[in-house]
Amino acid sequence: MKTSWHYVVTGGAGFIGSHLVERLIGEGCRVTVIDDFSTGTIENLRSVAGHPALRVLPTKVSDCRELASIVAEATGVYHLAAAVGVELVIRSPIQTILTNLRETECVLEAAGQGAVPTLVASTSEVYGKSNKDQFSEEDDLLIGPPRLARWSYACSKLMDEFLAMAYVRERQLPVTVVRLFNTVGPRQTGRYGMVLPRFIAAAKAGRPLTVYGDGRQTRCFCYVQDTVDALTRLRRTPSAHGQVFNVGSDSEIAIRDLAALVVRQLASNSPLEFLPYEQAYAPGFEDMLRRRPDIEKCAALTGFRASTSLERIIEWTAASM
Ligand code: UDP
């Protein structure tokens, strides 16, 4: 018997997960966080620490013995636990592949037993080397060869998507898959390679901002609170089940322009320096030159549009550091 709304958030101590947990608790829900603290931290949950509606289980999903019973009595599951960051993926490909496959398998199996609505977080990395102007959910996907560790992340998340869709078809599990594009904001750490916290930290400290390649590659940055808004809207939309959605901003900026904007906005004296990809990552590293989502599918169904400007994002992220 479900007494009140109760959500399970795997990876709830991570960057996006912790913002989602705050939002759910703010909405009056109970939340169980399952997080092994490999990249997430308890500090990320500081604002809700000790809240009676929050329970934190410090374990891997795959090691959580009560998983089936917790999920069985939940209103829904947000599965965000995953290996994160391009640098971590390149450094530890075995861990990346196994984490992404195993944890998702466990979540879907547990949710499948009680048809518990589940949202699986995937990534824009699955679009791989596509050179389209913008990426749509129905696009064919172009992943690089297995000798390049970078693509193992995309491939493992893509397998998660296939598995989710298999549970939809074979077990009628109400699953929604979201492909998260570059998400930024307070609590994101630059430790695993993410560009914006690195640029902001360098600019604040007066150190050079290191731009990889020639910096002409572009990305679209979405504020984490906007991302959380999209996730909660999709949760409230049963017709989203069985479908894949891009979630992000479609406002595009070149990385070297981002670096210049951070320096200008924070009134920093930091210079920009350029580092070849082989030195930044690994020999043969392939970056995506553009990565812009077609966001119309999610907008049409939920009304979601990312609304926070890059200037505000930089301001608020810098203030939180
Ligand atoms: N990047 C950079 N300097 C850094 C970290 C990243 O120039 O210190 C570049 C990176 O090569 C990529 C972009 O910034 O083109 C975004 O990198 P991030 O790791 O944040 O996300 P990605 O889009 O690669 O998943």
Short mmCIF file of C-alpha atoms in Angstrom, two decimals, residues 71-285:
data_model
loop_
_atom_site.label_atom_id
_atom_site.label_comp_id
_atom_site.label_asym_id
_atom_site.label_seq_id
_atom_site.Cartn_x
_atom_site.Cartn_y
_atom_site.Cartn_z
CA VAL A 71 11.30 -0.26 -5.43
CA ALA A 72 8.11 -2.32 -5.00
CA GLU A 73 6.65 0.25 -2.62
CA ALA A 74 7.88 3.28 -4.62
CA THR A 75 5.75 5.60 -6.75
CA GLY A 76 8.60 5.80 -9.23
CA VAL A 77 12.33 5.43 -9.82
CA TYR A 78 14.80 7.92 -11.24
CA HIS A 79 17.87 5.98 -12.32
CA LEU A 80 20.75 8.44 -12.51
CA ALA A 81 23.57 6.30 -11.07
CA ALA A 82 26.27 5.96 -13.72
CA ALA A 83 29.95 6.44 -14.40
CA VAL A 84 30.40 10.13 -15.26
CA GLY A 85 32.85 12.33 -17.10
CA VAL A 86 34.92 11.76 -20.21
CA GLU A 87 38.19 11.65 -18.25
CA LEU A 88 36.94 8.99 -15.84
CA VAL A 89 35.61 6.97 -18.75
CA ILE A 90 38.99 7.02 -20.47
CA ARG A 91 40.90 6.24 -17.28
CA SER A 92 38.63 3.42 -16.10
CA PRO A 93 36.79 1.85 -19.04
CA ILE A 94 36.12 -1.50 -17.32
CA GLN A 95 34.50 0.20 -14.36
CA THR A 96 32.50 2.44 -16.69
CA ILE A 97 31.10 -0.35 -18.82
CA LEU A 98 30.28 -2.68 -15.93
CA THR A 99 28.74 0.05 -13.77
CA ASN A 100 26.50 1.32 -16.53
CA LEU A 101 25.28 -2.13 -17.55
CA ARG A 102 24.91 -3.79 -14.15
CA GLU A 103 23.24 -0.99 -12.25
CA THR A 104 20.63 -0.41 -14.96
CA GLU A 105 19.93 -4.12 -15.25
CA CYS A 106 19.28 -4.29 -11.48
CA VAL A 107 17.01 -1.23 -11.48
CA LEU A 108 14.92 -2.42 -14.44
CA GLU A 109 14.59 -5.92 -13.04
CA ALA A 110 13.42 -4.57 -9.66
CA ALA A 111 11.01 -2.06 -11.24
CA GLY A 112 9.76 -4.69 -13.68
CA GLN A 113 8.43 -6.87 -10.89
CA GLY A 114 5.86 -4.26 -9.86
CA ALA A 115 5.53 -2.21 -13.06
CA VAL A 116 6.96 0.81 -11.18
CA PRO A 117 7.36 3.84 -13.49
CA THR A 118 11.06 4.40 -14.13
CA LEU A 119 13.08 7.14 -15.74
CA VAL A 120 16.48 6.07 -17.04
CA ALA A 121 19.08 8.77 -17.58
CA SER A 122 21.09 8.29 -20.75
CA THR A 123 23.41 10.71 -22.47
CA SER A 124 23.90 12.77 -25.61
CA GLU A 125 27.12 10.76 -26.06
CA VAL A 126 24.99 8.05 -27.71
CA TYR A 127 24.78 10.29 -30.81
CA GLY A 128 28.49 9.55 -31.18
CA LYS A 129 30.23 11.03 -34.21
CA SER A 130 27.09 12.25 -35.95
CA ASN A 131 27.79 15.52 -37.75
CA LYS A 132 24.17 16.62 -37.99
CA ASP A 133 23.29 20.19 -37.06
CA GLN A 134 21.03 18.91 -34.34
CA PHE A 135 20.36 15.49 -32.93
CA SER A 136 16.88 13.96 -32.92
CA GLU A 137 15.71 10.99 -30.95
CA GLU A 138 14.97 8.93 -34.08
CA ASP A 139 18.42 9.51 -35.64
CA ASP A 140 20.69 6.61 -36.52
CA LEU A 141 23.66 6.54 -34.16
CA LEU A 142 27.32 6.55 -35.23
CA ILE A 143 29.67 5.22 -32.57
CA GLY A 144 33.48 4.98 -33.00
CA PRO A 145 35.49 1.73 -32.87
CA PRO A 146 36.04 -0.26 -29.64
CA ARG A 147 39.79 0.42 -29.53
CA LEU A 148 38.93 3.98 -28.48
CA ALA A 149 37.82 3.89 -24.82
CA ARG A 150 35.76 7.03 -25.20
CA TRP A 151 33.03 5.19 -27.12
CA SER A 152 32.59 2.56 -24.43
CA TYR A 153 30.61 5.08 -22.43
CA ALA A 154 28.24 5.83 -25.32
CA CYS A 155 27.88 2.15 -26.09
CA SER A 156 27.15 1.13 -22.50
CA LYS A 157 24.52 3.84 -22.11
CA LEU A 158 23.03 2.81 -25.44
CA MET A 159 22.75 -0.75 -24.17
CA ASP A 160 20.92 0.70 -21.14
CA GLU A 161 18.45 2.30 -23.56
CA PHE A 162 17.96 -0.95 -25.47
CA LEU A 163 17.43 -2.79 -22.20
CA ALA A 164 14.89 -0.20 -21.05
CA MET A 165 12.96 -0.55 -24.31
CA ALA A 166 13.12 -4.34 -24.00
CA TYR A 167 11.47 -4.08 -20.57
CA VAL A 168 8.80 -1.85 -22.10
CA ARG A 169 8.01 -4.43 -24.78
CA GLU A 170 8.41 -7.68 -22.88
CA ARG A 171 7.31 -6.71 -19.39
CA GLN A 172 5.14 -3.65 -20.10
CA LEU A 173 7.35 -1.62 -17.74
CA PRO A 174 6.54 2.11 -17.92
CA VAL A 175 10.05 3.41 -18.68
CA THR A 176 11.09 6.79 -20.05
CA VAL A 177 14.63 7.33 -21.33
CA VAL A 178 16.18 10.79 -21.26
CA ARG A 179 19.33 11.70 -23.14
CA LEU A 180 20.91 14.43 -21.06
CA PHE A 181 22.95 16.99 -22.96
CA ASN A 182 25.63 19.11 -21.24
CA THR A 183 24.23 20.00 -17.83
CA VAL A 184 25.90 22.59 -15.59
CA GLY A 185 25.43 24.45 -12.34
CA PRO A 186 26.34 24.46 -8.65
CA ARG A 187 27.97 21.27 -7.25
CA GLN A 188 29.29 20.07 -10.58
CA THR A 189 32.92 19.24 -10.13
CA GLY A 190 35.64 19.70 -12.72
CA ARG A 191 37.43 16.65 -11.32
CA TYR A 192 35.99 14.29 -13.95
CA GLY A 193 36.62 16.57 -16.91
CA MET A 194 33.61 18.89 -17.08
CA VAL A 195 34.52 22.12 -18.75
CA LEU A 196 32.45 24.84 -17.05
CA PRO A 197 33.45 24.26 -13.40
CA ARG A 198 37.06 24.04 -14.58
CA PHE A 199 36.88 27.33 -16.45
CA ILE A 200 35.15 29.08 -13.54
CA ALA A 201 37.62 27.75 -10.95
CA ALA A 202 40.58 28.80 -13.11
CA ALA A 203 39.14 32.26 -13.78
CA LYS A 204 38.46 32.82 -10.09
CA ALA A 205 41.99 31.76 -9.17
CA GLY A 206 43.62 33.82 -11.96
CA ARG A 207 45.01 30.64 -13.57
CA PRO A 208 44.92 30.02 -17.36
CA LEU A 209 41.73 28.49 -18.78
CA THR A 210 42.75 25.39 -20.73
CA VAL A 211 40.80 25.01 -23.97
CA TYR A 212 41.15 21.63 -25.67
CA GLY A 213 41.79 21.53 -29.41
CA ASP A 214 41.19 24.83 -31.20
CA GLY A 215 38.11 25.56 -29.08
CA ARG A 216 35.85 25.81 -32.10
CA GLN A 217 33.85 22.78 -30.96
CA THR A 218 30.45 23.82 -29.68
CA ARG A 219 28.16 22.66 -26.89
CA CYS A 220 24.77 23.69 -25.51
CA PHE A 221 24.73 24.15 -21.74
CA CYS A 222 21.60 23.61 -19.70
CA TYR A 223 21.21 24.79 -16.11
CA VAL A 224 20.74 21.87 -13.74
CA GLN A 225 17.51 23.30 -12.29
CA ASP A 226 16.07 23.42 -15.81
CA THR A 227 17.13 19.80 -16.34
CA VAL A 228 15.42 18.79 -13.10
CA ASP A 229 12.32 20.64 -14.26
CA ALA A 230 12.30 18.55 -17.45
CA LEU A 231 12.73 15.30 -15.50
CA THR A 232 9.84 16.07 -13.16
CA ARG A 233 7.60 17.14 -16.06
CA LEU A 234 8.34 13.89 -17.88
CA ARG A 235 7.53 11.96 -14.70
CA ARG A 236 4.08 13.54 -14.65
CA THR A 237 3.45 12.56 -18.29
CA PRO A 238 2.36 8.93 -18.67
CA SER A 239 2.38 9.24 -22.47
CA ALA A 240 6.18 9.65 -22.20
CA HIS A 241 6.48 5.98 -21.23
CA GLY A 242 8.21 3.79 -23.77
CA GLN A 243 9.88 6.79 -25.37
CA VAL A 244 13.29 8.49 -25.58
CA PHE A 245 13.69 12.25 -25.06
CA ASN A 246 16.52 14.71 -25.52
CA VAL A 247 16.79 16.98 -22.47
CA GLY A 248 18.96 20.08 -22.64
CA SER A 249 19.34 23.56 -24.04
CA ASP A 250 19.62 24.21 -27.77
CA SER A 251 21.55 27.44 -27.36
CA GLU A 252 25.01 26.78 -28.78
CA ILE A 253 28.43 28.26 -27.91
CA ALA A 254 31.99 27.46 -29.02
CA ILE A 255 34.23 26.38 -26.14
CA ARG A 256 36.74 29.16 -26.75
CA ASP A 257 33.88 31.69 -26.65
CA LEU A 258 32.70 30.10 -23.42
CA ALA A 259 36.18 30.56 -21.96
CA ALA A 260 36.20 34.23 -23.03
CA LEU A 261 32.72 34.75 -21.58
CA VAL A 262 33.71 33.25 -18.21
CA VAL A 263 36.80 35.48 -18.04
CA ARG A 264 34.81 38.57 -18.97
CA GLN A 265 31.90 37.83 -16.70
CA LEU A 266 34.07 37.12 -13.66
CA ALA A 267 36.27 40.15 -14.42
CA SER A 268 39.28 37.82 -14.38
CA ASN A 269 42.78 38.40 -15.74
CA SER A 270 43.24 34.74 -16.67
CA PRO A 271 44.64 34.03 -20.14
CA LEU A 272 43.32 31.23 -22.40
CA GLU A 273 45.71 28.42 -23.31
CA PHE A 274 45.11 25.77 -25.95
CA LEU A 275 45.99 22.10 -25.42
CA PRO A 276 45.90 19.45 -28.20
CA TYR A 277 43.33 16.70 -27.61
CA GLU A 278 46.01 13.94 -27.57
CA GLN A 279 47.61 15.62 -24.58
CA ALA A 280 44.34 16.43 -22.84
CA TYR A 281 42.86 12.94 -23.17
CA ALA A 282 44.56 10.10 -25.07
CA PRO A 283 46.14 9.52 -28.50
CA GLY A 284 43.44 9.18 -31.15
CA PHE A 285 40.83 10.94 -29.01
#
